[in-house]
mmCIF file of C-alpha atoms and ligand atoms in Angstrom:
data_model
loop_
_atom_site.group_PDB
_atom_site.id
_atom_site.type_symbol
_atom_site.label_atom_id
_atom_site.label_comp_id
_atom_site.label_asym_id
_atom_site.label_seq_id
_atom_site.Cartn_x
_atom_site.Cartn_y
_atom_site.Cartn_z
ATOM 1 C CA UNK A 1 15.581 24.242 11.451
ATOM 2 C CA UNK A 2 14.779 21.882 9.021
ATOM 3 C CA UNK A 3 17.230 19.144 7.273
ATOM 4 C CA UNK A 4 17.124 16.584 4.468
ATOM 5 C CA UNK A 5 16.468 13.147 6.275
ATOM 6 C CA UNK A 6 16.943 9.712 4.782
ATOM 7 C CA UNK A 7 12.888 8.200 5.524
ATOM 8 C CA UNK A 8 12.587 5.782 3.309
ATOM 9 C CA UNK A 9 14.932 3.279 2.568
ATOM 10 C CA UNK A 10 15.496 1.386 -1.066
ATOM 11 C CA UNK A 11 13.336 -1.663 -0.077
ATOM 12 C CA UNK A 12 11.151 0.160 0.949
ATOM 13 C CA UNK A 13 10.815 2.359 -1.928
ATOM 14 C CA UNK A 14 11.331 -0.532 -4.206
ATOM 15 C CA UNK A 15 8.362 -2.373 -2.219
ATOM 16 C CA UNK A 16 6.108 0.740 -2.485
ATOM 17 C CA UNK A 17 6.292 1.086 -6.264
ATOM 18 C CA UNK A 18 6.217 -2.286 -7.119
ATOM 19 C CA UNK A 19 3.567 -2.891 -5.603
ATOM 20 C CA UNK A 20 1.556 -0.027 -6.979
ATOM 21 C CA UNK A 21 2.314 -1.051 -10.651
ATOM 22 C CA UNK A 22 0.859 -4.454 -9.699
ATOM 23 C CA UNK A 23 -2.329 -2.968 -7.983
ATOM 24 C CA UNK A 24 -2.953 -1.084 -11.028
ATOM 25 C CA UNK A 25 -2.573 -3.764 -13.488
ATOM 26 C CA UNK A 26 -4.672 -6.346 -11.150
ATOM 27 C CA UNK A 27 -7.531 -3.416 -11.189
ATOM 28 C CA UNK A 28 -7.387 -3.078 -14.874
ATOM 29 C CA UNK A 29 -7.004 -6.551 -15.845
ATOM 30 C CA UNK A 30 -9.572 -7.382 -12.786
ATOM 31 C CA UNK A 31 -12.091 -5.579 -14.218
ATOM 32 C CA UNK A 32 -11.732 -6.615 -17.701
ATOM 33 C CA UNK A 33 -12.558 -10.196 -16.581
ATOM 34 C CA UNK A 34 -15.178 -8.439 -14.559
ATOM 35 C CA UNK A 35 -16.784 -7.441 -17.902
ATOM 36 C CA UNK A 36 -16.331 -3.493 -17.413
ATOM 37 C CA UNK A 37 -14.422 -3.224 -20.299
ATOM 38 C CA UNK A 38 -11.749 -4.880 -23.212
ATOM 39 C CA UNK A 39 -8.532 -4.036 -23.689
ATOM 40 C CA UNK A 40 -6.443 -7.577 -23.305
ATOM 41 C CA UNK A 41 -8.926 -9.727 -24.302
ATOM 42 C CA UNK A 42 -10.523 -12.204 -21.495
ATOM 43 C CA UNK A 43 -8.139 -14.765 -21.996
ATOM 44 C CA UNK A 44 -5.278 -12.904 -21.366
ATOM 45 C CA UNK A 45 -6.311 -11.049 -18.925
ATOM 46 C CA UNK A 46 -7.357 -13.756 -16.921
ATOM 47 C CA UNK A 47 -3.612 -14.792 -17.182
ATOM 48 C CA UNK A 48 -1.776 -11.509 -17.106
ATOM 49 C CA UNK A 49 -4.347 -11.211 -13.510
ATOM 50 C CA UNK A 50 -2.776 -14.787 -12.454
ATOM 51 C CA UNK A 51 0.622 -13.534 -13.294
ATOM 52 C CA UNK A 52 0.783 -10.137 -11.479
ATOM 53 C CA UNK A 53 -1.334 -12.045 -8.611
ATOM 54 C CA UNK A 54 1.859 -14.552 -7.778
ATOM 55 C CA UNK A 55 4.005 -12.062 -8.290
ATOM 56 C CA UNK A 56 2.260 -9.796 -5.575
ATOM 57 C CA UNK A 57 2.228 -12.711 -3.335
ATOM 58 C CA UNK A 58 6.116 -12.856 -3.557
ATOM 59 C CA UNK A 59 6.572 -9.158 -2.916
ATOM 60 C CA UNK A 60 4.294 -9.295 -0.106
ATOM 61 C CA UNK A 61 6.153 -12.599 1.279
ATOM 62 C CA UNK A 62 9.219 -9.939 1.130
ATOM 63 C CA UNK A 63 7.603 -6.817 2.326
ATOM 64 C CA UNK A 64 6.487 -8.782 5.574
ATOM 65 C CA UNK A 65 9.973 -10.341 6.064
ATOM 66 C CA UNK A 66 11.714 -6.566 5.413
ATOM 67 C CA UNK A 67 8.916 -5.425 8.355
ATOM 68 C CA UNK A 68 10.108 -7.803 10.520
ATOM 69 C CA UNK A 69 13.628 -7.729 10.287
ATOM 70 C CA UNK A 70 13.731 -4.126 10.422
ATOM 71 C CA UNK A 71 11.117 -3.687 13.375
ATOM 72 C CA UNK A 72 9.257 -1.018 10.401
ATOM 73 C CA UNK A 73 5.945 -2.657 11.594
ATOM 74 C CA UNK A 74 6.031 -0.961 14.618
ATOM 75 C CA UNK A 75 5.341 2.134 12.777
ATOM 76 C CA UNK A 76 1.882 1.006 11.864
ATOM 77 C CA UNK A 77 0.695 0.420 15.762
ATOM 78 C CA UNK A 78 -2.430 2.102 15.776
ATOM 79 C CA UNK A 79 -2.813 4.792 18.155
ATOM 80 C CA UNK A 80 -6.222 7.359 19.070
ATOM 81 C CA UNK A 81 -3.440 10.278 20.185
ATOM 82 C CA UNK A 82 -3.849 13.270 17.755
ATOM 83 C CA UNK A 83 -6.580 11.318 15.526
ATOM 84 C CA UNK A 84 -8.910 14.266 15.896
ATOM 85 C CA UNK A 85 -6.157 16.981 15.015
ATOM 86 C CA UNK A 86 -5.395 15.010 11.870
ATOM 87 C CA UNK A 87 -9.375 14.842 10.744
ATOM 88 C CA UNK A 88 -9.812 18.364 11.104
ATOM 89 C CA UNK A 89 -6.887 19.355 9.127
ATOM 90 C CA UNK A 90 -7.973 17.566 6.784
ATOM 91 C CA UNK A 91 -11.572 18.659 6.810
ATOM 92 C CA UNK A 92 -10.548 22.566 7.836
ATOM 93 C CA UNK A 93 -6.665 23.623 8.384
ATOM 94 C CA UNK A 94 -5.746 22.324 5.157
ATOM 95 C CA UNK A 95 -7.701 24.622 3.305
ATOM 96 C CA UNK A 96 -6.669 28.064 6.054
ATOM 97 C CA UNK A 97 -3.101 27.010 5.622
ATOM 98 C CA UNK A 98 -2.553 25.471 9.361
ATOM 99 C CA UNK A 99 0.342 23.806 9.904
ATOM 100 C CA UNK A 100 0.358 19.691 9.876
ATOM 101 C CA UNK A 101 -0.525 18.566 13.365
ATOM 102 C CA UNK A 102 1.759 15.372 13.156
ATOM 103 C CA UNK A 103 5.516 16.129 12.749
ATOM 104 C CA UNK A 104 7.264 13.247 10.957
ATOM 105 C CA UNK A 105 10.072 11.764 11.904
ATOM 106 C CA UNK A 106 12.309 8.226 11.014
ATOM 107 C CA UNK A 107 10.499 6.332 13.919
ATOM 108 C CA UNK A 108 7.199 7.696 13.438
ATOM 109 C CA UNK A 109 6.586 8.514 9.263
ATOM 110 C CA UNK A 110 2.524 7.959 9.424
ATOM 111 C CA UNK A 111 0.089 10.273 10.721
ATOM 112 C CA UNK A 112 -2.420 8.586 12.843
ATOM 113 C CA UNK A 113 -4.998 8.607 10.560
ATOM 114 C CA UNK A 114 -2.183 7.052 7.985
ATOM 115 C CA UNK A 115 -1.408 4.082 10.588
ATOM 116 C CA UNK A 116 -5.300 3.545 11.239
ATOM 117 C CA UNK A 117 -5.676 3.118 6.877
ATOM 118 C CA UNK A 118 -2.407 0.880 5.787
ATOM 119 C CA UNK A 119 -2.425 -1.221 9.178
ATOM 120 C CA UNK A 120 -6.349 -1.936 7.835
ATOM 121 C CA UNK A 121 -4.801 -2.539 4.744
ATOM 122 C CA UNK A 122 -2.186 -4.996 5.272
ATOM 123 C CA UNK A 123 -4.417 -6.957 7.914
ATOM 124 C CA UNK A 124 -7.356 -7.130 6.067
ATOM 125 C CA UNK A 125 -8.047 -5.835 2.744
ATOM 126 C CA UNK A 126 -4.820 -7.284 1.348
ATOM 127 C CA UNK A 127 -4.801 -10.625 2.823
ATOM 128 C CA UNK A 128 -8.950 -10.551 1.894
ATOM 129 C CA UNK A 129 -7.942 -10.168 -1.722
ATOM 130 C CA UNK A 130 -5.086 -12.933 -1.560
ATOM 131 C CA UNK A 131 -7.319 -15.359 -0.128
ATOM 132 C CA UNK A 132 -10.547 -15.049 -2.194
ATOM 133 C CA UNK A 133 -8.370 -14.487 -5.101
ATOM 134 C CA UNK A 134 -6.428 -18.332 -4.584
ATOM 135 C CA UNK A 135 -9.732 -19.572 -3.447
ATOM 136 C CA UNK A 136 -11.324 -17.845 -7.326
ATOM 137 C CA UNK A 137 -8.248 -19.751 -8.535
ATOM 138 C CA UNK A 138 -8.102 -23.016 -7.321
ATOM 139 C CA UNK A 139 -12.473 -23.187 -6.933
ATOM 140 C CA UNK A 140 -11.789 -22.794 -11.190
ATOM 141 C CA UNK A 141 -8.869 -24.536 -12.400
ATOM 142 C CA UNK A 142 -8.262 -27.974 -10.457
ATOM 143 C CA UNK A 143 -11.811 -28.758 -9.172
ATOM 144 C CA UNK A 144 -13.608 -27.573 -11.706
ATOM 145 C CA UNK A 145 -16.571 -27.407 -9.608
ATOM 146 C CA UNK A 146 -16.028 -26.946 -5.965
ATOM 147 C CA UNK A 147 -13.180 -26.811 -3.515
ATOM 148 C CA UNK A 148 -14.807 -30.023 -1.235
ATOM 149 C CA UNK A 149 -12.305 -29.924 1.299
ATOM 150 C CA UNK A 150 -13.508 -26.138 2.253
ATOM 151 C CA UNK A 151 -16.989 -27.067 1.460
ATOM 152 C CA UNK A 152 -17.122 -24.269 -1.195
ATOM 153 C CA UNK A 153 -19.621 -25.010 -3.937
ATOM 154 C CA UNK A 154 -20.033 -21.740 -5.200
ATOM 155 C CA UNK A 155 -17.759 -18.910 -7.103
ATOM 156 C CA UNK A 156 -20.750 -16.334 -5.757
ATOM 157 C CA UNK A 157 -19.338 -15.191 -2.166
ATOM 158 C CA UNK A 158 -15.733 -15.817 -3.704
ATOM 159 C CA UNK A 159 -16.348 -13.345 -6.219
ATOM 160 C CA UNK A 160 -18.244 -10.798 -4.570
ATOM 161 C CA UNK A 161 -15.772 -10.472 -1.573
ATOM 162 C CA UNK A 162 -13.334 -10.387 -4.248
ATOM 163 C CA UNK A 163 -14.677 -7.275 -6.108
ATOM 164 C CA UNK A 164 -15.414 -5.200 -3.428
ATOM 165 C CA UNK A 165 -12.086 -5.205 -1.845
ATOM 166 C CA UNK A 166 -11.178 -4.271 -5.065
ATOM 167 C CA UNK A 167 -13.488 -1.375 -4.784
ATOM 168 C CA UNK A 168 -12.457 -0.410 -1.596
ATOM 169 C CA UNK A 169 -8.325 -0.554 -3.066
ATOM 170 C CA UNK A 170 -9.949 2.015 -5.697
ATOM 171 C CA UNK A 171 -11.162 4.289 -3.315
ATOM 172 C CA UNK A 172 -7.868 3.919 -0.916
ATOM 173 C CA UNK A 173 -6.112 4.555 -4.342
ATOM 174 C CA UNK A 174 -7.873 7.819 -5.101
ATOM 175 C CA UNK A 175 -7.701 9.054 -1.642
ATOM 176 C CA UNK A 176 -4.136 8.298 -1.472
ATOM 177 C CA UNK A 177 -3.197 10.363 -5.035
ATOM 178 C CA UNK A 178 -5.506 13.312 -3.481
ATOM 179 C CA UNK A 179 -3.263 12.928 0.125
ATOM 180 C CA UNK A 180 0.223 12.630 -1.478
ATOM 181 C CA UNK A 181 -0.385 16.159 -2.656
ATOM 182 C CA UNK A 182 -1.240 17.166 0.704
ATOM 183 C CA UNK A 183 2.366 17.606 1.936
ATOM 184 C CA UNK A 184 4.927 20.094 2.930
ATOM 185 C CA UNK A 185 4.961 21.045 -0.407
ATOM 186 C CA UNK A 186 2.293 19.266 -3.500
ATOM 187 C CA UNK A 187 5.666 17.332 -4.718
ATOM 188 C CA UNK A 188 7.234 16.806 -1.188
ATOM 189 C CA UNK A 189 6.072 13.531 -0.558
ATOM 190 C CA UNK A 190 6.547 11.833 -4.082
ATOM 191 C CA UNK A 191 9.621 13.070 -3.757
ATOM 192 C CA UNK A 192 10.231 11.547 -0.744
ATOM 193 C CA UNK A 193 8.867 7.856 -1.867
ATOM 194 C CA UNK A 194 11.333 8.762 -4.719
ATOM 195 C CA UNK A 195 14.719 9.329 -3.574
ATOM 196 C CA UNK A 196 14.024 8.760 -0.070
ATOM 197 C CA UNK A 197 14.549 12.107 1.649
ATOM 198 C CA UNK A 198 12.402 14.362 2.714
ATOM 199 C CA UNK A 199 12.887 18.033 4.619
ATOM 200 C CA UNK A 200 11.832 17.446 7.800
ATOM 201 C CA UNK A 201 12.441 19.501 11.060
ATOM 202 C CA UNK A 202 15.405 18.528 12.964
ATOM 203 C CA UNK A 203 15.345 16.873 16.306
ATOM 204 C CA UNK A 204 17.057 14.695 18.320
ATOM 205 C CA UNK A 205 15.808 11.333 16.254
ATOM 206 C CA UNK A 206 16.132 13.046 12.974
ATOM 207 C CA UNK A 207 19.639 13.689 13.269
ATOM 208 C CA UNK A 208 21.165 10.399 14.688
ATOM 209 C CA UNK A 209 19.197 8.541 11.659
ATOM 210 C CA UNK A 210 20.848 10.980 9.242
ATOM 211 C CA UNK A 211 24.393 10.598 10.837
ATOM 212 C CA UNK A 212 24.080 6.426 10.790
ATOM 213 C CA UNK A 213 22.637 6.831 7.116
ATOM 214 C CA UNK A 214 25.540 9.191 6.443
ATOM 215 C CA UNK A 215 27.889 6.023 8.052
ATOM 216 C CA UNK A 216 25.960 3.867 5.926
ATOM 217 C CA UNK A 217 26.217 5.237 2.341
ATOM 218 C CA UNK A 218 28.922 7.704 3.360
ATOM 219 C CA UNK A 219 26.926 10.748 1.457
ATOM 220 C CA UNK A 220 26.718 13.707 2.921
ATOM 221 C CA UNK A 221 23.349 15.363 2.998
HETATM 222 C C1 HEM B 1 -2.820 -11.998 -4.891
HETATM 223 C C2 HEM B 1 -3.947 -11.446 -5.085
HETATM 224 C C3 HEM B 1 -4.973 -11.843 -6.123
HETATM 225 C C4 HEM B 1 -5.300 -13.076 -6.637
HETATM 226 C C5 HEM B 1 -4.682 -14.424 -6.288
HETATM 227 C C6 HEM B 1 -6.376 -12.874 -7.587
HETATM 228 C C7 HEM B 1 -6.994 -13.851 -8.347
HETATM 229 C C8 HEM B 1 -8.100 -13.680 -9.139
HETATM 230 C C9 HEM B 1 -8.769 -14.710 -9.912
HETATM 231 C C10 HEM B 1 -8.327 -16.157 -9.993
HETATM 232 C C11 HEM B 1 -9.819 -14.157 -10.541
HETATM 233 C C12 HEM B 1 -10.824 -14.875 -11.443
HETATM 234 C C13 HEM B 1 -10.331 -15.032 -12.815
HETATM 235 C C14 HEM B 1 -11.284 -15.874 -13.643
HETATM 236 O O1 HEM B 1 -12.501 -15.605 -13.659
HETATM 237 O O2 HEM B 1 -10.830 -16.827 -14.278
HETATM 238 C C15 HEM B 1 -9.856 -12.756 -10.171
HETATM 239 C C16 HEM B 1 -10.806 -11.859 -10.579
HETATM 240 C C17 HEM B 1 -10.803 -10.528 -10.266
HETATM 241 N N1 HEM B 1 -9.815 -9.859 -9.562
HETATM 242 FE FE1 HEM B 1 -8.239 -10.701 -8.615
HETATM 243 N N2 HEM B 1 -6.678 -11.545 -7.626
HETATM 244 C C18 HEM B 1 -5.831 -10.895 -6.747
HETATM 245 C C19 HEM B 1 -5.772 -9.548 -6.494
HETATM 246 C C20 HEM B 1 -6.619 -8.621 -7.029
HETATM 247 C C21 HEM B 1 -6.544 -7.207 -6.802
HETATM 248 C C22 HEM B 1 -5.486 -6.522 -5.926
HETATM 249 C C23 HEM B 1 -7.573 -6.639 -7.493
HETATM 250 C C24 HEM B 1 -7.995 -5.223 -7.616
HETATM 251 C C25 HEM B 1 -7.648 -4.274 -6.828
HETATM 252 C C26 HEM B 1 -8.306 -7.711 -8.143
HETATM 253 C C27 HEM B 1 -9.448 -7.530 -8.890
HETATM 254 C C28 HEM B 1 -10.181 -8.527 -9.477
HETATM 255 C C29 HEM B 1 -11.467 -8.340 -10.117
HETATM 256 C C30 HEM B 1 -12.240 -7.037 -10.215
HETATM 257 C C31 HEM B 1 -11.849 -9.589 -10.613
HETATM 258 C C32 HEM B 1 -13.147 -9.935 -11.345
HETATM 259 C C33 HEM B 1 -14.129 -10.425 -10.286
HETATM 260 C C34 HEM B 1 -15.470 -10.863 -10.857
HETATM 261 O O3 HEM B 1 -16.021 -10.202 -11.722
HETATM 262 O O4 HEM B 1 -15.978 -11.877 -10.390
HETATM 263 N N3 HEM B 1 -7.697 -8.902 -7.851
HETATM 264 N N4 HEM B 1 -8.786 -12.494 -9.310
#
């Protein structure tokens, strides 16, 4: 039988969206000072890039402190269990209709591919782009020329590095609009990010979240 179950709660939600605004803006005004286009003009999108970059650092200051306290970053622990399953559905059932081979539930929302690609995400493309993007930052505006403490005396690595993890956030970006469709239903897990609940089938874990959610926010659903 399946039930409405609370999955993602408002921080989370909040943190999810938030954060996707700001990736978008940082890739368009990231590649304007790249030279690929203009839109803002370089000036200002050098700044509005400085702007949206501190305020991504905040939310990800947050994010990691909601993680914690909640004991959510347990839900990213990479595992190899059902890793297969989930490639060929992807590459095969998907397309003959098979059913998903992970069942979702509150404790364990990612499939294993899913924990494999965000844990790689928040470990190292994220905190890649933070760092070379303060290092871009501070190499240009107090120095001038070099960052001598860190024996940096050139923007070359700093930049590269910089660039292609923001090719590789492209190409998680595109994947991840193509796999959002790829739910129960195509609007299932938008919906989901949305307003938090998602049908899922009801077991054991399932239905004590609900019933402390219901507690919680005293809505039946
Ligand atoms: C907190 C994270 C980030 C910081 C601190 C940061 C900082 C910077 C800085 C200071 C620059 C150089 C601006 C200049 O030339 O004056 C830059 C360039 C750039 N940033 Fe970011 N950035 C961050 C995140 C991102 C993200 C998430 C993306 C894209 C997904 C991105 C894409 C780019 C691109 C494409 C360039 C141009 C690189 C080049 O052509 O050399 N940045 N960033």
């Amino acid at each position: 039988m399946k039930k409405q179950v609370y999955i993602y709660r408002s921080f989370e939600r909040f943190w999810h969206w938030t954060q996707s605004i700001l990736i978008f803006f940082l890739v368009a005004t990231g590649f304007e000072i790249h030279g690929s286009f203009r839109f803002f003009g370089y000036e200002n999108a050098v700044n509005y890039h400085n702007i949206a970059a501190y305020t991504f650092i905040v939310l990800i200051i947050f994010a990691i402190f909601w993680h914690f306290s909640t004991g959510e970053w347990k839900q990213y622990l990479p595992t190899l269990k059902n890793i297969r399953a989930q490639i060929n559905f992807y590459l095969i059932g998907i397309f003959r209709n098979a059913p998903h081979p992970t069942k979702k539930s509150v404790l364990s929302k990612l499939n294993p591919l899913q924990k494999l690609v965000y844990l790689g995400l928040k470990v190292m493309v994220i905190p890649v782009m933070v760092i070379s993007g303060l290092l871009y930052m501070f190499y240009r505006y107090p120095q001038k020329e070099s960052i001598q403490s860190l024996n940096i005396d050139s923007l070359e690595l700093i930049a590269y590095v910089h660039t292609l993890g923001a090719f590789i956030l492209i190409a998680f970006i595109i994947a991840h609009l193509y796999l959002i469709t790829t739910g129960e239903t195509i609007t299932s897990n938008i919906k989901a990010m949305i307003t938090g609940y998602e049908e899922l089938e009801s077991h054991e874990e399932n239905i004590s979240s609900k019933s402390s959610e219901e507690n919680e926010t005293g809505k039946e659903v």
